PDB file of C-alpha atoms in Angstrom:
ATOM      1  CA  MET A   4     106.813  73.774  90.326  1.00 52.00           C
ATOM      2  CA  ASP A   5     106.326  75.795  86.998  1.00 52.00           C
ATOM      3  CA  THR A   6     109.179  78.204  87.124  1.00 62.00           C
ATOM      4  CA  ARG A   7     107.678  80.104  84.273  1.00 88.00           C
ATOM      5  CA  PHE A   8     105.559  81.888  86.949  1.00 96.00           C
ATOM      6  CA  LEU A   9     107.252  84.410  89.122  1.00 98.00           C
ATOM      7  CA  VAL A  10     105.347  85.941  92.052  1.00 98.00           C
ATOM      8  CA  ALA A  11     106.890  88.772  94.072  1.00 98.00           C
ATOM      9  CA  SER A  12     105.019  90.185  97.208  1.00 98.00           C
ATOM     10  CA  ASP A  13     105.573  92.818  99.536  1.00 98.00           C
ATOM     11  CA  LEU A  14     105.182  91.682 103.117  1.00 98.00           C
ATOM     12  CA  ASP A  15     103.966  94.228 105.657  1.00 97.00           C
ATOM     13  CA  ARG A  16     100.344  95.412 105.129  1.00 97.00           C
ATOM     14  CA  THR A  17     100.248  93.322 101.898  1.00 98.00           C
ATOM     15  CA  LEU A  18     100.866  89.707 102.759  1.00 98.00           C
ATOM     16  CA  ILE A  19     101.269  89.951 106.545  1.00 98.00           C
ATOM     17  CA  TYR A  20      99.752  92.186 109.246  1.00 98.00           C
ATOM     18  CA  SER A  21     100.439  93.548 112.490  1.00 97.00           C
ATOM     19  CA  ASN A  22      97.816  93.777 115.285  1.00 96.00           C
ATOM     20  CA  ARG A  23      97.544  97.485 114.440  1.00 94.00           C
ATOM     21  CA  ALA A  24      96.924  96.887 110.757  1.00 96.00           C
ATOM     22  CA  LEU A  25      94.690  93.781 110.783  1.00 97.00           C
ATOM     23  CA  ALA A  26      91.398  96.055 110.453  1.00 97.00           C
ATOM     24  CA  LEU A  27      89.078  93.435 111.730  1.00 96.00           C
ATOM     25  CA  GLU A  28      85.998  95.328 111.286  1.00 90.00           C
ATOM     26  CA  MET A  29      83.364  92.463 111.539  1.00 91.00           C
ATOM     27  CA  PRO A  30      81.873  91.143 114.839  1.00 94.00           C
ATOM     28  CA  ASP A  31      84.410  89.122 116.804  1.00 94.00           C
ATOM     29  CA  ARG A  32      82.452  85.973 116.336  1.00 95.00           C
ATOM     30  CA  LEU A  33      82.845  86.318 112.605  1.00 95.00           C
ATOM     31  CA  ALA A  34      86.708  87.321 112.582  1.00 95.00           C
ATOM     32  CA  PRO A  35      89.009  84.901 110.650  1.00 96.00           C
ATOM     33  CA  ARG A  36      91.331  82.459 112.397  1.00 97.00           C
ATOM     34  CA  LEU A  37      94.776  84.057 112.285  1.00 98.00           C
ATOM     35  CA  LEU A  38      98.193  82.438 111.843  1.00 98.00           C
ATOM     36  CA  ALA A  39     101.123  83.950 113.403  1.00 98.00           C
ATOM     37  CA  VAL A  40     104.049  84.259 110.975  1.00 98.00           C
ATOM     38  CA  GLU A  41     106.497  86.525 112.999  1.00 98.00           C
ATOM     39  CA  VAL A  42     107.684  86.294 116.575  1.00 96.00           C
ATOM     40  CA  HIS A  43     110.132  88.919 118.132  1.00 96.00           C
ATOM     41  CA  ASP A  44     111.085  88.812 121.769  1.00 95.00           C
ATOM     42  CA  GLY A  45     108.604  86.029 122.528  1.00 95.00           C
ATOM     43  CA  ARG A  46     105.653  88.007 121.075  1.00 97.00           C
ATOM     44  CA  ALA A  47     103.568  87.368 117.884  1.00 97.00           C
ATOM     45  CA  LEU A  48     103.870  90.444 115.782  1.00 97.00           C
ATOM     46  CA  SER A  49     102.520  89.635 112.339  1.00 98.00           C
ATOM     47  CA  PHE A  50      99.713  87.455 111.069  1.00 98.00           C
ATOM     48  CA  MET A  51      97.890  86.240 107.921  1.00 98.00           C
ATOM     49  CA  THR A  52      94.573  84.448 107.919  1.00 98.00           C
ATOM     50  CA  GLU A  53      94.617  80.575 108.009  1.00 98.00           C
ATOM     51  CA  GLU A  54      92.937  80.682 104.643  1.00 98.00           C
ATOM     52  CA  ALA A  55      95.538  82.836 103.164  1.00 98.00           C
ATOM     53  CA  ALA A  56      98.299  80.688 104.669  1.00 98.00           C
ATOM     54  CA  ARG A  57      96.675  77.505 103.175  1.00 98.00           C
ATOM     55  CA  MET A  58      96.649  79.174  99.655  1.00 98.00           C
ATOM     56  CA  LEU A  59     100.005  80.390 100.051  1.00 98.00           C
ATOM     57  CA  VAL A  60     101.294  76.819 100.569  1.00 97.00           C
ATOM     58  CA  GLU A  61      99.712  75.913  97.254  1.00 97.00           C
ATOM     59  CA  LEU A  62     100.972  79.014  95.437  1.00 97.00           C
ATOM     60  CA  THR A  63     104.579  78.171  96.533  1.00 96.00           C
ATOM     61  CA  GLY A  64     104.297  74.761  95.096  1.00 94.00           C
ATOM     62  CA  LEU A  65     103.078  76.245  91.802  1.00 95.00           C
ATOM     63  CA  ALA A  66     105.400  79.116  91.172  1.00 96.00           C
ATOM     64  CA  THR A  67     108.698  80.747  92.317  1.00 97.00           C
ATOM     65  CA  PHE A  68     107.592  82.939  95.250  1.00 98.00           C
ATOM     66  CA  VAL A  69     109.708  85.885  96.088  1.00 98.00           C
ATOM     67  CA  PRO A  70     109.027  87.951  99.333  1.00 98.00           C
ATOM     68  CA  ALA A  71     110.026  91.553  98.418  1.00 98.00           C
ATOM     69  CA  THR A  72     110.401  93.904 101.390  1.00 97.00           C
ATOM     70  CA  THR A  73     111.936  97.011 102.800  1.00 95.00           C
ATOM     71  CA  ARG A  74     112.798  95.122 105.969  1.00 96.00           C
ATOM     72  CA  THR A  75     116.378  94.473 106.769  1.00 95.00           C
ATOM     73  CA  ARG A  76     117.765  90.929 106.587  1.00 96.00           C
ATOM     74  CA  ALA A  77     117.452  90.477 110.420  1.00 96.00           C
ATOM     75  CA  GLN A  78     113.838  91.728 110.423  1.00 96.00           C
ATOM     76  CA  TYR A  79     112.964  89.548 107.446  1.00 97.00           C
ATOM     77  CA  GLU A  80     114.406  86.450 109.104  1.00 96.00           C
ATOM     78  CA  ARG A  81     111.937  86.774 111.896  1.00 96.00           C
ATOM     79  CA  VAL A  82     109.152  86.008 109.410  1.00 97.00           C
ATOM     80  CA  HIS A  83     108.345  82.373 108.745  1.00 96.00           C
ATOM     81  CA  LEU A  84     105.959  82.082 105.849  1.00 97.00           C
ATOM     82  CA  PRO A  85     103.972  78.780 105.360  1.00 96.00           C
ATOM     83  CA  GLY A  86     105.436  76.768 102.461  1.00 94.00           C
ATOM     84  CA  PRO A  87     105.319  73.438 100.848  1.00 91.00           C
ATOM     85  CA  THR A  88     107.590  71.639 103.435  1.00 91.00           C
ATOM     86  CA  PRO A  89     108.513  72.323 107.050  1.00 88.00           C
ATOM     87  CA  GLY A  90     111.120  74.920 107.565  1.00 89.00           C
ATOM     88  CA  TRP A  91     110.733  76.131 103.940  1.00 94.00           C
ATOM     89  CA  LEU A  92     112.682  79.018 102.790  1.00 95.00           C
ATOM     90  CA  PRO A  93     111.864  80.914  99.486  1.00 97.00           C
ATOM     91  CA  GLU A  94     114.691  80.258  97.009  1.00 97.00           C
ATOM     92  CA  TYR A  95     114.951  84.039  96.379  1.00 98.00           C
ATOM     93  CA  ALA A  96     114.026  86.937  98.671  1.00 98.00           C
ATOM     94  CA  ILE A  97     114.512  90.666  98.264  1.00 98.00           C
ATOM     95  CA  CYS A  98     115.452  92.711 101.259  1.00 98.00           C
ATOM     96  CA  ALA A  99     116.133  96.325 102.148  1.00 96.00           C
ATOM     97  CA  ASN A 100     114.153  97.486  99.323  1.00 96.00           C
ATOM     98  CA  GLY A 101     116.328  95.578  96.776  1.00 97.00           C
ATOM     99  CA  GLY A 102     119.603  96.404  98.432  1.00 97.00           C
ATOM    100  CA  HIS A 103     119.910  92.641  99.278  1.00 97.00           C
ATOM    101  CA  LEU A 104     119.016  89.524  97.281  1.00 98.00           C
ATOM    102  CA  LEU A 105     119.026  86.407  99.325  1.00 98.00           C
ATOM    103  CA  VAL A 106     119.505  83.061  97.481  1.00 98.00           C
ATOM    104  CA  ASN A 107     118.360  80.196  99.595  1.00 97.00           C
ATOM    105  CA  GLY A 108     118.742  82.625 102.644  1.00 96.00           C
ATOM    106  CA  VAL A 109     122.258  83.744 101.866  1.00 97.00           C
ATOM    107  CA  PRO A 110     123.058  87.288 100.551  1.00 96.00           C
ATOM    108  CA  ASP A 111     124.144  87.326  96.955  1.00 97.00           C
ATOM    109  CA  GLU A 112     127.491  89.280  96.957  1.00 97.00           C
ATOM    110  CA  ASP A 113     127.536  89.998  93.225  1.00 97.00           C
ATOM    111  CA  TRP A 114     124.191  91.703  93.559  1.00 97.00           C
ATOM    112  CA  GLN A 115     125.409  93.654  96.584  1.00 95.00           C
ATOM    113  CA  ALA A 116     128.411  95.008  94.599  1.00 96.00           C
ATOM    114  CA  GLU A 117     126.076  95.880  91.538  1.00 95.00           C
ATOM    115  CA  VAL A 118     123.722  97.799  94.018  1.00 96.00           C
ATOM    116  CA  ARG A 119     126.609  99.716  95.525  1.00 95.00           C
ATOM    117  CA  THR A 120     127.934 100.729  92.115  1.00 96.00           C
ATOM    118  CA  ARG A 121     124.489 101.983  91.213  1.00 95.00           C
ATOM    119  CA  LEU A 122     124.219 104.063  94.275  1.00 95.00           C
ATOM    120  CA  ASP A 123     127.655 105.657  94.118  1.00 94.00           C
ATOM    121  CA  ALA A 124     127.122 106.655  90.559  1.00 94.00           C
ATOM    122  CA  SER A 125     123.630 108.352  90.901  1.00 93.00           C
ATOM    123  CA  CYS A 126     122.410 109.695  94.114  1.00 95.00           C
ATOM    124  CA  ALA A 127     123.730 111.709  97.070  1.00 96.00           C
ATOM    125  CA  PRO A 128     125.555 109.788  99.821  1.00 96.00           C
ATOM    126  CA  LEU A 129     123.547 108.366 102.798  1.00 97.00           C
ATOM    127  CA  ALA A 130     125.334 110.571 105.302  1.00 97.00           C
ATOM    128  CA  GLU A 131     124.021 113.624 103.685  1.00 97.00           C
ATOM    129  CA  VAL A 132     120.336 112.426 104.057  1.00 98.00           C
ATOM    130  CA  VAL A 133     120.851 111.257 107.702  1.00 97.00           C
ATOM    131  CA  GLU A 134     122.149 114.633 108.610  1.00 97.00           C
ATOM    132  CA  HIS A 135     119.233 116.459 106.921  1.00 97.00           C
ATOM    133  CA  LEU A 136     116.855 114.167 108.774  1.00 97.00           C
ATOM    134  CA  ALA A 137     118.506 114.913 112.082  1.00 95.00           C
ATOM    135  CA  LEU A 138     118.282 118.642 111.403  1.00 96.00           C
ATOM    136  CA  THR A 139     114.476 118.642 110.304  1.00 96.00           C
ATOM    137  CA  ALA A 140     112.681 115.862 112.254  1.00 96.00           C
ATOM    138  CA  ASP A 141     111.730 117.305 115.561  1.00 95.00           C
ATOM    139  CA  PRO A 142     112.351 114.926 118.589  1.00 95.00           C
ATOM    140  CA  GLU A 143     108.834 116.058 119.726  1.00 95.00           C
ATOM    141  CA  TRP A 144     107.170 113.746 116.970  1.00 96.00           C
ATOM    142  CA  THR A 145     110.243 111.605 116.075  1.00 97.00           C
ATOM    143  CA  HIS A 146     110.536 108.406 118.314  1.00 96.00           C
ATOM    144  CA  LYS A 147     113.317 106.724 116.493  1.00 96.00           C
ATOM    145  CA  ARG A 148     115.930 107.365 113.830  1.00 96.00           C
ATOM    146  CA  ARG A 149     117.493 104.460 112.101  1.00 96.00           C
ATOM    147  CA  VAL A 150     119.898 103.512 109.239  1.00 96.00           C
ATOM    148  CA  ALA A 151     119.200 100.154 107.533  1.00 94.00           C
ATOM    149  CA  GLU A 152     121.909  98.000 106.125  1.00 93.00           C
ATOM    150  CA  ASP A 153     123.943 101.147 105.439  1.00 95.00           C
ATOM    151  CA  LEU A 154     121.777 101.778 102.548  1.00 96.00           C
ATOM    152  CA  PHE A 155     118.819 103.874 103.642  1.00 96.00           C
ATOM    153  CA  ALA A 156     117.338 105.754 106.556  1.00 97.00           C
ATOM    154  CA  TYR A 157     114.057 105.927 108.285  1.00 97.00           C
ATOM    155  CA  LEU A 158     112.170 107.507 111.064  1.00 97.00           C
ATOM    156  CA  VAL A 159     109.530 106.260 113.383  1.00 97.00           C
ATOM    157  CA  VAL A 160     107.197 109.198 113.875  1.00 97.00           C
ATOM    158  CA  GLU A 161     103.906 110.207 115.704  1.00 96.00           C
ATOM    159  CA  ARG A 162     101.995 110.370 112.368  1.00 93.00           C
ATOM    160  CA  ALA A 163      99.189 112.748 113.571  1.00 93.00           C
ATOM    161  CA  GLU A 164     101.734 115.257 114.808  1.00 96.00           C
ATOM    162  CA  LEU A 165     103.759 115.739 111.605  1.00 95.00           C
ATOM    163  CA  PRO A 166     103.786 119.315 110.562  1.00 95.00           C
ATOM    164  CA  GLU A 167     101.823 120.303 107.567  1.00 95.00           C
ATOM    165  CA  GLY A 168     104.057 120.576 104.560  1.00 96.00           C
ATOM    166  CA  TRP A 169     106.982 118.774 106.286  1.00 97.00           C
ATOM    167  CA  LEU A 170     106.500 115.492 104.351  1.00 96.00           C
ATOM    168  CA  ALA A 171     106.232 117.276 100.960  1.00 97.00           C
ATOM    169  CA  GLU A 172     109.222 119.465 101.601  1.00 97.00           C
ATOM    170  CA  LEU A 173     111.379 116.543 102.525  1.00 98.00           C
ATOM    171  CA  THR A 174     110.140 114.683  99.401  1.00 97.00           C
ATOM    172  CA  GLY A 175     111.212 117.744  97.086  1.00 98.00           C
ATOM    173  CA  TRP A 176     114.701 117.964  98.910  1.00 98.00           C
ATOM    174  CA  ALA A 177     115.179 114.293  98.320  1.00 98.00           C
ATOM    175  CA  GLU A 178     114.216 114.049  94.926  1.00 97.00           C
ATOM    176  CA  GLU A 179     116.751 116.697  93.950  1.00 97.00           C
ATOM    177  CA  ARG A 180     119.368 114.375  95.450  1.00 97.00           C
ATOM    178  CA  GLY A 181     118.201 111.218  93.719  1.00 97.00           C
ATOM    179  CA  TRP A 182     116.220 109.824  96.857  1.00 97.00           C
ATOM    180  CA  THR A 183     112.605 108.821  97.354  1.00 95.00           C
ATOM    181  CA  VAL A 184     110.475 109.543 100.468  1.00 96.00           C
ATOM    182  CA  SER A 185     107.704 107.215 101.528  1.00 93.00           C
ATOM    183  CA  LEU A 186     105.242 107.234 104.497  1.00 92.00           C
ATOM    184  CA  GLN A 187     104.225 103.923 105.501  1.00 87.00           C
ATOM    185  CA  GLY A 188     102.179 103.675 108.823  1.00 85.00           C
ATOM    186  CA  ARG A 189     104.291 105.398 111.449  1.00 90.00           C
ATOM    187  CA  LYS A 190     107.521 105.158 109.447  1.00 93.00           C
ATOM    188  CA  VAL A 191     109.058 107.761 107.077  1.00 97.00           C
ATOM    189  CA  TYR A 192     111.453 106.160 104.684  1.00 96.00           C
ATOM    190  CA  ALA A 193     114.288 107.839 102.719  1.00 97.00           C
ATOM    191  CA  VAL A 194     115.540 105.577 100.066  1.00 96.00           C
ATOM    192  CA  PRO A 195     118.049 106.169  97.156  1.00 96.00           C
ATOM    193  CA  ALA A 196     115.856 105.962  93.920  1.00 94.00           C
ATOM    194  CA  PRO A 197     118.194 103.295  92.271  1.00 94.00           C
ATOM    195  CA  LEU A 198     117.448 101.046  95.343  1.00 95.00           C
ATOM    196  CA  SER A 199     114.320  99.430  94.160  1.00 96.00           C
ATOM    197  CA  LYS A 200     112.631  96.187  94.601  1.00 97.00           C
ATOM    198  CA  SER A 201     111.806  96.141  90.778  1.00 97.00           C
ATOM    199  CA  ALA A 202     115.602  96.057  89.962  1.00 96.00           C
ATOM    200  CA  ALA A 203     116.083  93.172  92.224  1.00 97.00           C
ATOM    201  CA  LEU A 204     113.009  91.472  90.809  1.00 98.00           C
ATOM    202  CA  ALA A 205     114.455  91.949  87.232  1.00 97.00           C
ATOM    203  CA  GLU A 206     117.712  90.036  88.286  1.00 97.00           C
ATOM    204  CA  VAL A 207     115.341  87.245  89.738  1.00 97.00           C
ATOM    205  CA  GLU A 208     113.474  87.118  86.547  1.00 97.00           C
ATOM    206  CA  ARG A 209     116.811  86.901  84.442  1.00 96.00           C
ATOM    207  CA  ARG A 210     118.117  84.083  86.772  1.00 96.00           C
ATOM    208  CA  THR A 211     114.785  81.972  86.517  1.00 96.00           C
ATOM    209  CA  GLY A 212     113.724  82.740  82.893  1.00 95.00           C
ATOM    210  CA  ALA A 213     110.250  83.286  84.213  1.00 95.00           C
ATOM    211  CA  ALA A 214     107.656  84.143  81.376  1.00 93.00           C
ATOM    212  CA  THR A 215     105.039  85.604  83.667  1.00 97.00           C
ATOM    213  CA  VAL A 216     105.525  87.846  86.606  1.00 98.00           C
ATOM    214  CA  LEU A 217     102.922  88.807  89.113  1.00 98.00           C
ATOM    215  CA  SER A 218     103.233  91.174  92.130  1.00 98.00           C
ATOM    216  CA  ALA A 219     101.682  92.954  95.110  1.00 98.00           C
ATOM    217  CA  GLY A 220     102.233  95.819  97.216  1.00 98.00           C
ATOM    218  CA  ASP A 221     100.614  98.778  98.992  1.00 97.00           C
ATOM    219  CA  SER A 222     103.187 101.657  99.318  1.00 94.00           C
ATOM    220  CA  LEU A 223     105.014 104.051  97.122  1.00 91.00           C
ATOM    221  CA  LEU A 224     108.043 102.096  97.327  1.00 92.00           C
ATOM    222  CA  ASP A 225     106.043  99.078  95.733  1.00 97.00           C
ATOM    223  CA  SER A 226     104.927 101.136  92.713  1.00 96.00           C
ATOM    224  CA  GLU A 227     107.773 100.080  90.429  1.00 95.00           C
ATOM    225  CA  LEU A 228     107.271  96.416  91.664  1.00 97.00           C
ATOM    226  CA  LEU A 229     103.642  96.581  90.297  1.00 98.00           C
ATOM    227  CA  LEU A 230     104.626  98.187  87.022  1.00 97.00           C
ATOM    228  CA  ALA A 231     107.489  95.735  86.419  1.00 96.00           C
ATOM    229  CA  ALA A 232     104.924  92.747  86.637  1.00 98.00           C
ATOM    230  CA  ASP A 233     102.570  91.442  83.804  1.00 97.00           C
ATOM    231  CA  HIS A 234      99.947  91.997  86.526  1.00 98.00           C
ATOM    232  CA  GLY A 235      99.844  93.541  90.012  1.00 98.00           C
ATOM    233  CA  TRP A 236      97.520  93.858  92.856  1.00 98.00           C
ATOM    234  CA  ARG A 237      97.281  96.506  95.518  1.00 98.00           C
ATOM    235  CA  PRO A 238      94.997  96.544  98.633  1.00 98.00           C
ATOM    236  CA  GLY A 239      92.400  99.159  99.523  1.00 98.00           C
ATOM    237  CA  HIS A 240      94.675 100.439 102.308  1.00 97.00           C
ATOM    238  CA  GLY A 241      98.138 101.939 102.262  1.00 95.00           C
ATOM    239  CA  GLU A 242     100.189 104.766 100.599  1.00 93.00           C
ATOM    240  CA  LEU A 243      99.062 103.849  97.132  1.00 97.00           C
ATOM    241  CA  ALA A 244      95.337 103.588  97.994  1.00 97.00           C
ATOM    242  CA  GLU A 245      95.403 106.864  99.912  1.00 95.00           C
ATOM    243  CA  THR A 246      96.717 108.679  96.858  1.00 94.00           C
ATOM    244  CA  GLY A 247      94.381 106.837  94.345  1.00 96.00           C
ATOM    245  CA  TRP A 248      97.319 105.348  92.609  1.00 96.00           C
ATOM    246  CA  THR A 249      96.635 102.767  89.851  1.00 93.00           C
ATOM    247  CA  ALA A 250      98.069 101.746  86.561  1.00 96.00           C
ATOM    248  CA  PRO A 251      97.043  99.562  83.556  1.00 96.00           C
ATOM    249  CA  GLY A 252      97.558  95.966  84.525  1.00 97.00           C
ATOM    250  CA  VAL A 253      97.121  96.742  88.284  1.00 98.00           C
ATOM    251  CA  THR A 254      94.058  95.574  90.283  1.00 98.00           C
ATOM    252  CA  ALA A 255      93.103  97.984  93.057  1.00 98.00           C
ATOM    253  CA  LEU A 256      91.219  95.966  95.666  1.00 98.00           C
ATOM    254  CA  ASP A 257      88.455  97.450  97.802  1.00 97.00           C
ATOM    255  CA  ARG A 258      89.273  95.300 100.840  1.00 97.00           C
ATOM    256  CA  ILE A 259      91.660  96.458 103.640  1.00 98.00           C
ATOM    257  CA  GLY A 260      93.603  94.720 106.301  1.00 98.00           C
ATOM    258  CA  VAL A 261      94.306  91.177 106.668  1.00 98.00           C
ATOM    259  CA  SER A 262      91.319  90.209 104.576  1.00 97.00           C
ATOM    260  CA  ALA A 263      92.936  92.274 101.664  1.00 98.00           C
ATOM    261  CA  GLY A 264      96.089  90.037 102.006  1.00 98.00           C
ATOM    262  CA  GLU A 265      93.868  86.907 101.787  1.00 98.00           C
ATOM    263  CA  GLU A 266      92.211  88.334  98.605  1.00 98.00           C
ATOM    264  CA  ILE A 267      95.487  89.147  97.021  1.00 98.00           C
ATOM    265  CA  VAL A 268      96.768  85.616  97.463  1.00 98.00           C
ATOM    266  CA  ARG A 269      93.402  84.171  96.258  1.00 98.00           C
ATOM    267  CA  GLN A 270      93.597  86.293  93.016  1.00 98.00           C
ATOM    268  CA  ILE A 271      97.192  85.422  92.470  1.00 98.00           C
ATOM    269  CA  LEU A 272      96.723  81.797  92.986  1.00 98.00           C
ATOM    270  CA  ALA A 273      93.744  81.756  90.599  1.00 97.00           C
ATOM    271  CA  ARG A 274      95.929  83.432  87.916  1.00 96.00           C
ATOM    272  CA  VAL A 275      98.682  80.917  88.212  1.00 97.00           C
ATOM    273  CA  ARG A 276      96.185  77.933  88.380  1.00 95.00           C
ATOM    274  CA  ALA A 277      94.524  79.172  85.173  1.00 92.00           C
ATOM    275  CA  GLY A 278      97.875  79.700  83.383  1.00 85.00           C
ATOM    276  CA  ALA A 279      99.108  76.340  84.396  1.00 73.00           C
ATOM    277  CA  SER A 280      95.942  74.523  83.256  1.00 61.00           C
ATOM    278  CA  VAL A 281      96.275  76.181  79.906  1.00 55.00           C
ATOM    279  CA  ARG A 282      99.815  74.510  79.363  1.00 50.00           C
ATOM    280  CA  VAL A 283      98.665  71.066  80.559  1.00 39.00           C
TER     281      VAL A 283
END
């Protein structure tokens, strides 16, 4: 493995896809073969194409690959990505939007302490945000309220029934208190601004000494991850695509759904192959 390449990718709706997010818009007979990469309560929940899986195996053998997700540790541990060896685990993984840095599957306590220090110093407490969500999110269109890892909060909502202006009002209220709001599918996240995937990625970059960083993501919470890399990719769906977000050094793909995930892996792998061949 060439440790000079560091590749960080969001999971849901970037690398892996639920049934709801697959967007298989071709005739059934032309649909790609899929590989289940997440099982929960005996049900396959998330998929990638077999071709994406094959390319990811090659990529993980060429570069340090870092899953970077807003999922909790327990949710992340349900995902089994294909890798170079049976039972492979990424050496580094970012969970809870940067709140946890896993090293060979084990939370790094020094990083957790650093995150807690940053949060205590620069944003409103979680309890204040949880209380505000309880007061402003109507049970008529709110299915679940959750607190993740004692770090951030999210709601599962009926997206079509969100009142006009509610999300913008929540976003403004949160920003005044050092928090960020993101709508991803049916989930509304409220996350402390200092809690970021990019901060955790910078720590991995420091530890590995990587010279080139590549990244991919689809949501507002991934924007810093994309900006922190030498080059980034976003699919043609998701929060960033819906708002037309792009930036220098970020490739905005037209493809959507699981085929976008395959294209992201293909383009990252091509970039890593090209860089590796230059140094041979």
